[in-house]
PDB file of C-alpha atoms and ligand atoms in Angstrom:
ATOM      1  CA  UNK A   1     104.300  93.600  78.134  1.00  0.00           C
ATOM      2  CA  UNK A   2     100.791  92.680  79.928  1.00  0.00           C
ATOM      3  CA  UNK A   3     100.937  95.181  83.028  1.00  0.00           C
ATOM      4  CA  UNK A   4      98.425  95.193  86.328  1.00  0.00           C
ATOM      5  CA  UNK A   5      98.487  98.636  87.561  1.00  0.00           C
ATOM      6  CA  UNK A   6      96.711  98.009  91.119  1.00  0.00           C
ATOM      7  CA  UNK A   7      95.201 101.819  91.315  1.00  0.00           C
ATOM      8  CA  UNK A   8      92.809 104.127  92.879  1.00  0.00           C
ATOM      9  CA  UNK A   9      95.300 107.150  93.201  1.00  0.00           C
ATOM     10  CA  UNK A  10      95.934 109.645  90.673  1.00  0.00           C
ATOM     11  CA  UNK A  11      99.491 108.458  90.090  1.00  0.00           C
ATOM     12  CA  UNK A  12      97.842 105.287  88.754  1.00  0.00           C
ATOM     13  CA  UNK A  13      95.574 107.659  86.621  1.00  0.00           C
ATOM     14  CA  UNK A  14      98.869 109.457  85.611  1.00  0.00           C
ATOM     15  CA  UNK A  15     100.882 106.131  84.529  1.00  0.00           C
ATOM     16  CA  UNK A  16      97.895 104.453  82.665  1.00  0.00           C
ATOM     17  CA  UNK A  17      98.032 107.429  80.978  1.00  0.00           C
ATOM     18  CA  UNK A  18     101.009 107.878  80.092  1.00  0.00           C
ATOM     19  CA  UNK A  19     101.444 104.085  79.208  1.00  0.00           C
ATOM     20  CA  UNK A  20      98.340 102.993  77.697  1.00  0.00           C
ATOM     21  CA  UNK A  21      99.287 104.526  74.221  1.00  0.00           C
ATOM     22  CA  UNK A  22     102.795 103.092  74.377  1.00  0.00           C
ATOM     23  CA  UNK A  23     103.699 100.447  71.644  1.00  0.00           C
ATOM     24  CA  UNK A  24     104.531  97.388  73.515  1.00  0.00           C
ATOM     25  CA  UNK A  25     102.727  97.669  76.375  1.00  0.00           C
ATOM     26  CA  UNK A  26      99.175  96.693  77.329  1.00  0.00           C
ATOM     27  CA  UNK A  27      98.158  98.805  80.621  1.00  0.00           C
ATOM     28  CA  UNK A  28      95.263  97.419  82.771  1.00  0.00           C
ATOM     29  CA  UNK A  29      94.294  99.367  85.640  1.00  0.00           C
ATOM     30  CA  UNK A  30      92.278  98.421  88.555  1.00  0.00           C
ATOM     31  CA  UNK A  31      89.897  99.865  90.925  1.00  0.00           C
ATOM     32  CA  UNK A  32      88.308  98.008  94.350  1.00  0.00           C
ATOM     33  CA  UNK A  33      84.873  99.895  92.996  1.00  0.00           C
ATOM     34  CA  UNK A  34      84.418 101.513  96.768  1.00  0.00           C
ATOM     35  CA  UNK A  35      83.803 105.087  95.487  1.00  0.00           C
ATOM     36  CA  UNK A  36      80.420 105.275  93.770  1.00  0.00           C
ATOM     37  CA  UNK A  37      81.859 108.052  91.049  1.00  0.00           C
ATOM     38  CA  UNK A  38      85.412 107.154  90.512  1.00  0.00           C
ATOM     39  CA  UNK A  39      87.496 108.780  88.401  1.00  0.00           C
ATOM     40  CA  UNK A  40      88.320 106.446  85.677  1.00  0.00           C
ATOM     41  CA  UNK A  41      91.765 106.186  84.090  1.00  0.00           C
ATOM     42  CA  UNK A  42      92.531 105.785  80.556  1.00  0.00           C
ATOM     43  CA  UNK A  43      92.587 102.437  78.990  1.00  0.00           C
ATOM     44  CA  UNK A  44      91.080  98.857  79.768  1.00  0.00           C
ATOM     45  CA  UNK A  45      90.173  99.392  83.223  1.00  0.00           C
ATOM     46  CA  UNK A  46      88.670  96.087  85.502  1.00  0.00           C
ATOM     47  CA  UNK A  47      86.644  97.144  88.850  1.00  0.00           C
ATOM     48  CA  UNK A  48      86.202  95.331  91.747  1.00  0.00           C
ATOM     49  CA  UNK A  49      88.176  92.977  94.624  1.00  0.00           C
ATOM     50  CA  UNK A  50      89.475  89.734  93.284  1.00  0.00           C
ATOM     51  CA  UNK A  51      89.288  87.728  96.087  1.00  0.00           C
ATOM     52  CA  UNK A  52      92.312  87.316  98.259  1.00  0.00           C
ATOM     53  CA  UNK A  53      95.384  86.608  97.700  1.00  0.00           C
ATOM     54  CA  UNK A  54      94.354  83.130  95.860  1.00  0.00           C
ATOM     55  CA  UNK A  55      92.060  85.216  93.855  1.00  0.00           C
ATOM     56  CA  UNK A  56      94.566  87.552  92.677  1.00  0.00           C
ATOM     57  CA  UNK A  57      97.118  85.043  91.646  1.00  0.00           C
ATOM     58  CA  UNK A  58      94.442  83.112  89.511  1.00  0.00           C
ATOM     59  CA  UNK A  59      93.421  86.435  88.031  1.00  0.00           C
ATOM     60  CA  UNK A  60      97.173  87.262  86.889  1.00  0.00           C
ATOM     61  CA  UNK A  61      98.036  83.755  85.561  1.00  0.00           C
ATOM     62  CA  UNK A  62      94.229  83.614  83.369  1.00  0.00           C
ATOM     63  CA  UNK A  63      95.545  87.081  82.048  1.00  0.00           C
ATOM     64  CA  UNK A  64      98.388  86.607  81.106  1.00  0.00           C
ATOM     65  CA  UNK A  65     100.033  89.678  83.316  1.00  0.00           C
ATOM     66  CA  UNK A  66     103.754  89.869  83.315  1.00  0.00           C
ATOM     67  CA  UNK A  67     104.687  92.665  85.687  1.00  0.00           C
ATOM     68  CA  UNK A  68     102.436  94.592  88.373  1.00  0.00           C
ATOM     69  CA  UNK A  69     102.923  98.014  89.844  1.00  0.00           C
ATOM     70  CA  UNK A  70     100.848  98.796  92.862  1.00  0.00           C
ATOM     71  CA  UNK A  71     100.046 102.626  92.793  1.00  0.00           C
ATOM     72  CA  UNK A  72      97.479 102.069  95.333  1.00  0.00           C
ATOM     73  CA  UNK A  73      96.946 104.284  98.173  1.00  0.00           C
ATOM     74  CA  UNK A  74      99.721 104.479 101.408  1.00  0.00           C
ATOM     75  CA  UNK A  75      96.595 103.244 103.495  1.00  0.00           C
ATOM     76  CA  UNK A  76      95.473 100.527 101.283  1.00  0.00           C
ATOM     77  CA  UNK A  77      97.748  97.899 103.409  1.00  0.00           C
ATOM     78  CA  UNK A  78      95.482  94.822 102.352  1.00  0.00           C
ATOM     79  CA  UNK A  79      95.834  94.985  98.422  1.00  0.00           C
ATOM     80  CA  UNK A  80      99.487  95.733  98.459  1.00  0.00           C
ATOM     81  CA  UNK A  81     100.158  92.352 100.911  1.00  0.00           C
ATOM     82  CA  UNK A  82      98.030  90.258  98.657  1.00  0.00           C
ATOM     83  CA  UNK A  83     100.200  92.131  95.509  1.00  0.00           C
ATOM     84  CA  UNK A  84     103.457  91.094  96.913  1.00  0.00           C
ATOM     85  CA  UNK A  85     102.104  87.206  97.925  1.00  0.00           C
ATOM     86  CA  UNK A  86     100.884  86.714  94.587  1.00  0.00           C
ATOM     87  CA  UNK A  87     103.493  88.528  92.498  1.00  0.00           C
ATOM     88  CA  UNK A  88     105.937  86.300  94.527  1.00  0.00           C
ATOM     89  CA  UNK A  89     104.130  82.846  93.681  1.00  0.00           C
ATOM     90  CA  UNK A  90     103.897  83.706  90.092  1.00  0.00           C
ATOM     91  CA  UNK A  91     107.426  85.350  89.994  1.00  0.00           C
ATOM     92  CA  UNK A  92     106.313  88.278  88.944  1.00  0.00           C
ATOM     93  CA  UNK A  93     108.111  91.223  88.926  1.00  0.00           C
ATOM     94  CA  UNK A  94     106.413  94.023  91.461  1.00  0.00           C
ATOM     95  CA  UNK A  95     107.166  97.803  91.771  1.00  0.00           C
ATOM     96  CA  UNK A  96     105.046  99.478  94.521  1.00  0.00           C
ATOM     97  CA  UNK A  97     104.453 103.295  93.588  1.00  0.00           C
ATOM     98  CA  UNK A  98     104.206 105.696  96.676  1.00  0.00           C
ATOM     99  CA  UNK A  99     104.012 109.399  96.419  1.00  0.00           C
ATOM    100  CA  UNK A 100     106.252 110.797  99.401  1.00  0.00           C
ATOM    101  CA  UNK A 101     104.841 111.160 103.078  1.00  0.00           C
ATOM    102  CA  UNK A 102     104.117 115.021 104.245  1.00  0.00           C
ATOM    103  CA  UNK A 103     106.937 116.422 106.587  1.00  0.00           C
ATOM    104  CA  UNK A 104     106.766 118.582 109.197  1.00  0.00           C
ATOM    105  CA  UNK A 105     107.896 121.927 108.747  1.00  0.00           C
ATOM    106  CA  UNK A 106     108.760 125.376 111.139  1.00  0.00           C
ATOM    107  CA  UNK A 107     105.462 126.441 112.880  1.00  0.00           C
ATOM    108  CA  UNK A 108     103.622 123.369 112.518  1.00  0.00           C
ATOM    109  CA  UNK A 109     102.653 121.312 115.721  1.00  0.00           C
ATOM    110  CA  UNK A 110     102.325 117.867 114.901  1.00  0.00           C
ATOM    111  CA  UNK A 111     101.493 114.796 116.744  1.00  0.00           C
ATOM    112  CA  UNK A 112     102.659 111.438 114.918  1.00  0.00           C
ATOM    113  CA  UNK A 113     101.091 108.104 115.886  1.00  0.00           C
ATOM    114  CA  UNK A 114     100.673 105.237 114.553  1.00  0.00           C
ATOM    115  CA  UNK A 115      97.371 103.854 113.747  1.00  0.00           C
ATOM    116  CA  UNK A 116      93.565 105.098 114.292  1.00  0.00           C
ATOM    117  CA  UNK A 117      92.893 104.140 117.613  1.00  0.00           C
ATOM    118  CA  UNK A 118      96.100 105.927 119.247  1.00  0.00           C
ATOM    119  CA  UNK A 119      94.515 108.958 117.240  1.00  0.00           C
ATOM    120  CA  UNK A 120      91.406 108.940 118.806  1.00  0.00           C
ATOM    121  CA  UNK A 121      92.898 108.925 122.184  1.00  0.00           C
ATOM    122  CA  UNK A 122      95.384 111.299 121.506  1.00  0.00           C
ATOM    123  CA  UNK A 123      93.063 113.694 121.325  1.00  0.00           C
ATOM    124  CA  UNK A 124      92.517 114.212 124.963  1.00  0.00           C
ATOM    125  CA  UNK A 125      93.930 117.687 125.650  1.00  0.00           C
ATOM    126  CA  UNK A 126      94.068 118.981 122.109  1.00  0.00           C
ATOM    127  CA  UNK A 127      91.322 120.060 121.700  1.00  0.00           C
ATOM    128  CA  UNK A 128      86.547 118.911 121.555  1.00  0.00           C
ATOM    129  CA  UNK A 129      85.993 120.414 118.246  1.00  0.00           C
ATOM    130  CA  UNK A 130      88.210 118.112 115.672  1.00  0.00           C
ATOM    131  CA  UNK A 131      88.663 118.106 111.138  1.00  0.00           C
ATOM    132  CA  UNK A 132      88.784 114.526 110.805  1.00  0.00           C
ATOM    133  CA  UNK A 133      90.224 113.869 107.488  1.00  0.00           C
ATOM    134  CA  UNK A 134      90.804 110.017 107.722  1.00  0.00           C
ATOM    135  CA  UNK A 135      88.629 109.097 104.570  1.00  0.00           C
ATOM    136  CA  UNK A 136      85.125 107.068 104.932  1.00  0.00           C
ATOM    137  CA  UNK A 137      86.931 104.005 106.560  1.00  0.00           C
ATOM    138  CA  UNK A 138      87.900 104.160 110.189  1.00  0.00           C
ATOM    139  CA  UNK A 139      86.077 106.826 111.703  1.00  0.00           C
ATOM    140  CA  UNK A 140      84.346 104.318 113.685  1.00  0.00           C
ATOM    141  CA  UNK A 141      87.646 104.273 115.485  1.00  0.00           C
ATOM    142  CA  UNK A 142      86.815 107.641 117.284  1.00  0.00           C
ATOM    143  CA  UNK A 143      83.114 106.539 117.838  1.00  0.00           C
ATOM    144  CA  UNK A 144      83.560 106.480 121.898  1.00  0.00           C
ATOM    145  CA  UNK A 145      85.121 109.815 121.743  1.00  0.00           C
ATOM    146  CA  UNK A 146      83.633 113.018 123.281  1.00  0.00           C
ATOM    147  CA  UNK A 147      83.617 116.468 121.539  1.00  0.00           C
ATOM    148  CA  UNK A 148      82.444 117.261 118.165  1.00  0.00           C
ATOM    149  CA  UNK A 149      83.984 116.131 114.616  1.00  0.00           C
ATOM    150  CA  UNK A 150      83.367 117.701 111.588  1.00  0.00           C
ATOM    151  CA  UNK A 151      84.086 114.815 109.396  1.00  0.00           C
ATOM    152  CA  UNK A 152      85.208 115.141 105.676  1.00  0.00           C
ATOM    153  CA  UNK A 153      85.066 112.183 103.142  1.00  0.00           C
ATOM    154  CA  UNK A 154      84.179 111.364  99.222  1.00  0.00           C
ATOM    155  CA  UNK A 155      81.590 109.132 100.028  1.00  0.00           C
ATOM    156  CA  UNK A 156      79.864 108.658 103.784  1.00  0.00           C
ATOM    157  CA  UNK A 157      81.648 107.084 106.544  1.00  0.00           C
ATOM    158  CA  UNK A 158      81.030 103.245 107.460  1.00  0.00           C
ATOM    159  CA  UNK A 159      79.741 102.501 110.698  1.00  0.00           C
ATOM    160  CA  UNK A 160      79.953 103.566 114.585  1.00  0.00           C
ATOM    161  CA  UNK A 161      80.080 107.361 114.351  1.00  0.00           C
ATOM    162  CA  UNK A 162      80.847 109.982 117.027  1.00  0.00           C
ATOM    163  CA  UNK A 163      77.885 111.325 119.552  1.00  0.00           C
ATOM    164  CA  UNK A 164      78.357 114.863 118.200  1.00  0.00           C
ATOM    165  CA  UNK A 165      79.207 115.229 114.501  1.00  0.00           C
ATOM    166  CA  UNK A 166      78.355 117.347 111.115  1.00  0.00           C
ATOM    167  CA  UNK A 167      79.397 115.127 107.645  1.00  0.00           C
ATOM    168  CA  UNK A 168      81.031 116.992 104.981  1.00  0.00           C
ATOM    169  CA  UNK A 169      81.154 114.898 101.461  1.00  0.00           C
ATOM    170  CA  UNK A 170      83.783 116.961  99.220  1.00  0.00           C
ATOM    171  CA  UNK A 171      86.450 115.496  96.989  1.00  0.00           C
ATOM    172  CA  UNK A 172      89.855 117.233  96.887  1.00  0.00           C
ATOM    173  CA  UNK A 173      91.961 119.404  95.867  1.00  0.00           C
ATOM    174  CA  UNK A 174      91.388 121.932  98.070  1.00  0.00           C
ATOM    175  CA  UNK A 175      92.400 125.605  98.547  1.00  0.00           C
ATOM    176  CA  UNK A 176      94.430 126.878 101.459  1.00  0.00           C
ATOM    177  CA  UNK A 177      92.132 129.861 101.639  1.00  0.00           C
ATOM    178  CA  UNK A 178      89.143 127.428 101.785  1.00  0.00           C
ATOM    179  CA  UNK A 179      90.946 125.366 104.025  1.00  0.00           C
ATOM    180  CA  UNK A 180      91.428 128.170 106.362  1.00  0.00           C
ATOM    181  CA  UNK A 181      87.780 129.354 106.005  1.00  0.00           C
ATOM    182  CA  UNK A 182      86.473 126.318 106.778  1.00  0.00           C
ATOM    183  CA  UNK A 183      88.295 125.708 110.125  1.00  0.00           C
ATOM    184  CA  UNK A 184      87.625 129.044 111.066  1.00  0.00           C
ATOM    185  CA  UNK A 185      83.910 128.968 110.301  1.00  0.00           C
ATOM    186  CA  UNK A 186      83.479 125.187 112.262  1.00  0.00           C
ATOM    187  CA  UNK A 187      86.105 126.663 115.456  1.00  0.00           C
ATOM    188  CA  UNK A 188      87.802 123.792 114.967  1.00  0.00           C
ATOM    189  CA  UNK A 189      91.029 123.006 117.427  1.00  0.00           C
ATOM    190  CA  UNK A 190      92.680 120.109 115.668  1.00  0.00           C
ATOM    191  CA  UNK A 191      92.652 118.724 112.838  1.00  0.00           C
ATOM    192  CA  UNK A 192      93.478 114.512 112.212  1.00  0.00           C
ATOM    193  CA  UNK A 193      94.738 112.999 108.951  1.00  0.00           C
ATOM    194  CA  UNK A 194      96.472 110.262 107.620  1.00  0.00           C
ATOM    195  CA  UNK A 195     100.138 110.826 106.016  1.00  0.00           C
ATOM    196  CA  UNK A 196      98.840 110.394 103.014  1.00  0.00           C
ATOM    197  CA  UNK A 197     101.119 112.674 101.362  1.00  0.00           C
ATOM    198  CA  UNK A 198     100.548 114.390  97.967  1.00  0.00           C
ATOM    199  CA  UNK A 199      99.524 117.705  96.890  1.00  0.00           C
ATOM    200  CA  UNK A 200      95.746 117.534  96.420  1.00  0.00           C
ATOM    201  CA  UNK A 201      94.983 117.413 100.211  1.00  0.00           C
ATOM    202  CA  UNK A 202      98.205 118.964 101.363  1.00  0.00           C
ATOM    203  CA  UNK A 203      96.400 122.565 101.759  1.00  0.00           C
ATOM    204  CA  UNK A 204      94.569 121.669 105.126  1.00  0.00           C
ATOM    205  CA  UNK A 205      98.347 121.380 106.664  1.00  0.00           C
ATOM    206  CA  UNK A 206      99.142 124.877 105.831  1.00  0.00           C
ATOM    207  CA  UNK A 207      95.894 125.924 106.908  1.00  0.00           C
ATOM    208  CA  UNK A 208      96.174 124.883 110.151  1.00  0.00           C
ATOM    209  CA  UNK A 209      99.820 125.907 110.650  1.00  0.00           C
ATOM    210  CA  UNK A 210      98.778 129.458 109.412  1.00  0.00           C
ATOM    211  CA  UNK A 211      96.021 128.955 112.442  1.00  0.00           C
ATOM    212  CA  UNK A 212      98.557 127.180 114.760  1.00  0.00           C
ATOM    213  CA  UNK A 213      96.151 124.110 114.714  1.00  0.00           C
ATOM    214  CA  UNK A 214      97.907 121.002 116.236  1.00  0.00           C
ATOM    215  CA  UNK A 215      97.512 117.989 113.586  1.00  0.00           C
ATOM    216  CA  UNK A 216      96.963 114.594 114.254  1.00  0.00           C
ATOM    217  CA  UNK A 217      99.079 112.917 111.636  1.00  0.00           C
ATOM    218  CA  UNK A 218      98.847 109.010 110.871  1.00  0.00           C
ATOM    219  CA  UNK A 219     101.420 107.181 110.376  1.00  0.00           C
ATOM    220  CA  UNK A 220     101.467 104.783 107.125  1.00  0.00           C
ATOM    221  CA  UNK A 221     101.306 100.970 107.127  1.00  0.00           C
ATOM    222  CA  UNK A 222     104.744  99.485 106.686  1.00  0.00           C
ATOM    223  CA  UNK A 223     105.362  97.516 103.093  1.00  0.00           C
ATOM    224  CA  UNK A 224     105.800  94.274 102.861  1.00  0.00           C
ATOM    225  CA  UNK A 225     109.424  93.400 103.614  1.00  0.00           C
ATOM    226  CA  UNK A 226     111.819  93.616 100.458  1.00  0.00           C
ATOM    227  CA  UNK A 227     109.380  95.650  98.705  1.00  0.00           C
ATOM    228  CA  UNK A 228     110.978  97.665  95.630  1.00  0.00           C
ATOM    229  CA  UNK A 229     109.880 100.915  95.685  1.00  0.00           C
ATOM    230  CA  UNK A 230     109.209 104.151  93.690  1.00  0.00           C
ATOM    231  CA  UNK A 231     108.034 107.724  94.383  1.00  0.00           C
ATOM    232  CA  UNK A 232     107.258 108.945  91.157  1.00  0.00           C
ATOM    233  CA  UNK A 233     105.290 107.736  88.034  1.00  0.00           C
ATOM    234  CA  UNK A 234     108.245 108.922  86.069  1.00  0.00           C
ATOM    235  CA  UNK A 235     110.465 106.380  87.759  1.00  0.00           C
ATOM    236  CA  UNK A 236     107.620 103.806  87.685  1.00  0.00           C
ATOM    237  CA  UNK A 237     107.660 104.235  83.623  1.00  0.00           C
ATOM    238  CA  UNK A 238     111.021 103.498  83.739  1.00  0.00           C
ATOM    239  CA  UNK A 239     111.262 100.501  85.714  1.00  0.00           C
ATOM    240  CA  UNK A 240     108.633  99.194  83.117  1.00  0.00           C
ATOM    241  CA  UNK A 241     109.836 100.733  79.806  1.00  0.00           C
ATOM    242  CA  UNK A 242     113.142  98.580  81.499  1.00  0.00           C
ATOM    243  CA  UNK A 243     111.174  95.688  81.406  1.00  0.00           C
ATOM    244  CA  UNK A 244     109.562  95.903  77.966  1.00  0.00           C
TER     245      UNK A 244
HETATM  246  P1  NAP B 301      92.710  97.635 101.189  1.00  0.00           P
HETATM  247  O1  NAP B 301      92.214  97.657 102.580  1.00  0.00           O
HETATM  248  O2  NAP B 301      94.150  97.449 100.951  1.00  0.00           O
HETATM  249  O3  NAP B 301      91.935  96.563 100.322  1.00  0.00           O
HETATM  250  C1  NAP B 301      90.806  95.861 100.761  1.00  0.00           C
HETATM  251  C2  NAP B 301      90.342  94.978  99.628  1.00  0.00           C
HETATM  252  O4  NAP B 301      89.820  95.773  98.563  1.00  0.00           O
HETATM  253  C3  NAP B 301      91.448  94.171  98.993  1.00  0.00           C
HETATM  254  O5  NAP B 301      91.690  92.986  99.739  1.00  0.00           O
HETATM  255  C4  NAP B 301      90.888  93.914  97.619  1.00  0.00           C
HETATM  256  O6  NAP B 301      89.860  92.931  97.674  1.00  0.00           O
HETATM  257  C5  NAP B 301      90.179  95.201  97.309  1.00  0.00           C
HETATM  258  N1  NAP B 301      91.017  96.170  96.590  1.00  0.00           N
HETATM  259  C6  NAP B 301      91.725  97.213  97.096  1.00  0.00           C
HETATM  260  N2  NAP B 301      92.304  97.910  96.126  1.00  0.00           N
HETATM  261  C7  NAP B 301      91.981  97.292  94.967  1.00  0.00           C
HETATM  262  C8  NAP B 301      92.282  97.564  93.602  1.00  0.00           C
HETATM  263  N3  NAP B 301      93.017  98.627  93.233  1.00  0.00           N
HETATM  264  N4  NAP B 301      91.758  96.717  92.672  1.00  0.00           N
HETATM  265  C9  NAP B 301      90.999  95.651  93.039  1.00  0.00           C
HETATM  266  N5  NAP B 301      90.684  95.360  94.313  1.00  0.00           N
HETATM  267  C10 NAP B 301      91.167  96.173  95.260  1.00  0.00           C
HETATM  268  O7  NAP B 301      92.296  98.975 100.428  1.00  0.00           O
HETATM  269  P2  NAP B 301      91.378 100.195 100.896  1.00  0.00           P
HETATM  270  O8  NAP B 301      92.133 101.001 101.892  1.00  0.00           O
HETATM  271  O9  NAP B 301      90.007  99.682 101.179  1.00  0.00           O
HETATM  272  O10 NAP B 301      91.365 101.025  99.539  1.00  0.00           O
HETATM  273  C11 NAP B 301      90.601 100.571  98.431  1.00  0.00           C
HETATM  274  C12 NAP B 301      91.047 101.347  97.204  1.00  0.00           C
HETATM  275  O11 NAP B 301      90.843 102.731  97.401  1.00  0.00           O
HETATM  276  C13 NAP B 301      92.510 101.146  96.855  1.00  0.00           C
HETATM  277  O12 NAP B 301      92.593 100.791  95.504  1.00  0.00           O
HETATM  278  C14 NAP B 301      93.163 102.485  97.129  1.00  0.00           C
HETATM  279  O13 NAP B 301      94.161 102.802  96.190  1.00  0.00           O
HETATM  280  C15 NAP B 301      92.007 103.456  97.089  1.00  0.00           C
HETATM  281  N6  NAP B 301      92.136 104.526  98.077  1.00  0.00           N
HETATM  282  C16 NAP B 301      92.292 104.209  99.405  1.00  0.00           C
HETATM  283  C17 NAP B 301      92.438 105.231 100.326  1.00  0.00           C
HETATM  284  C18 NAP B 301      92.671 104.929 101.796  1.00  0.00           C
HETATM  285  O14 NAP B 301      92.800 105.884 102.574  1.00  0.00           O
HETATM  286  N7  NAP B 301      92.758 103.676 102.214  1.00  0.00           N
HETATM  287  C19 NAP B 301      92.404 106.562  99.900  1.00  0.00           C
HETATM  288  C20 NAP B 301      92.221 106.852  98.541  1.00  0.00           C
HETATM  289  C21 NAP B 301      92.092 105.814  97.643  1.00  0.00           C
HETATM  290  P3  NAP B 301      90.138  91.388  97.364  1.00  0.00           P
HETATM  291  O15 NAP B 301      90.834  90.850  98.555  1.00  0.00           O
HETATM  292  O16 NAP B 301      88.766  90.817  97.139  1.00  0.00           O
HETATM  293  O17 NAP B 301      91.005  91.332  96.127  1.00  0.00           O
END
């Protein structure tokens, strides 16, 4: 069985790897090629945007792909629309593969909104000196704002940036003691992420609710009506291995 594993997550790194070596199934993973060092999974592995929707659906037919799982990101809203259009022409079957959301727990002080812009303004009153954990896209968003961001990404942000600003590039996981030491050290007041969920950038949530640190949290994209859904790779595997 000829699978498309739409990735750029470690729970696509975790099912090509746990796939790849499986008799009757042919795994290939694929990356949009935005970070310049990606970690690669294991396997045949195929970099790079294919072009839209209409791009896509040639790609899958040429190949000969009989299922697709899209482990891509919560955030990555435009690959996962173009997944479910083509996977529908092509009646293909689709599983999307999303790690749970974060939740907010006793102590914490969260502020849930619903895109990047109403982030930016919320943070009038909480605070000038702001983490802004949002990855390298959309930080223009909170170009207009006053106050100083200490803004953390893989690779540097794209365009309009804040007035006041220091640019940290770090890849996760991260520590909650390193978490903690670095809000302290910057005086930060809030911190603003997307609900990206996950354990490899969880620790700057308990960091800040050890500080009592309001958080700007961001809520995900919806899916695409009807989507059939999984949370772990586990129960992605099986959904395949159901398939095979
Ligand atoms: P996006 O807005 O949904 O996608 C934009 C375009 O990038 C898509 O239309 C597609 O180009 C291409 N693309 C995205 N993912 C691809 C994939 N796995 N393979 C081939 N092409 C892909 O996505 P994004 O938010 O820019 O994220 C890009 C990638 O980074 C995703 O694979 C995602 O899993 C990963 N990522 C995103 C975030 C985040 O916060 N958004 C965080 C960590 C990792 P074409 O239209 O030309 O096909």
């Amino acid at each position: 069985m000829k699978t498309l594993v739409l990735g750029g997550t470690r729970e696509a790194r975790e099912f090509a790897a746990i796939a790849s070596g499986e008799r009757g199934f042919e795994i290939v993973s694929s990356l949009a090629g935005r970070v310049r060092e990606p970690v690669l999974p294991e396997g045949e592995v195929r970099v790079g945007g294919f072009g839209g929707v209409d791009g896509l659906r040639e790609w899958l037919a040429d190949n000969g792909i009989e299922a697709v799982i899209d482990a891509t990101h919560p955030f990555a809203g435009g690959i996962t629309a173009h997944a479910a259009a083509a996977a529908a022409d092509l009646e293909l079957p689709l599983l999307h593969l999303r790690r749970p959301g974060w939740h907010e727990r006793a102590g914490d002080d969260w502020h849930r909104v619903a895109d990047l812009a109403t982030a930016a303004k919320s943070l009038a009153g909480l605070g000038d000196r702001t983490l802004l954990t949002i990855g390298r896209q959309g930080v223009a968003a909170f170009s207009a704002n006053p106050g100083w961001f200490l803004i953390r990404a893989i690779d540097p942000p794209e365009g309009a940036l804040p007035a006041a600003y220091e640019l940290l590039l770090a890849r996760g996981p991260f520590s909650v003691t390193d978490e903690t030491a670095l809000l302290t050290a910057h005086r930060i007041d809030v911190l603003v992420t997307k609900d990206s969920g996950g354990a490899l950038t969880e620790a700057k949530l308990h960091a800040a609710r050890a500080l009592h640190l309001p958080v700007v949290m961001i809520d995900r994209p919806p899916l695409p009506p009807g989507a059939r859904t999984v949370e772990t790779v586990a129960a992605a595997w099986d959904w395949l291995r159901a398939r095979g």
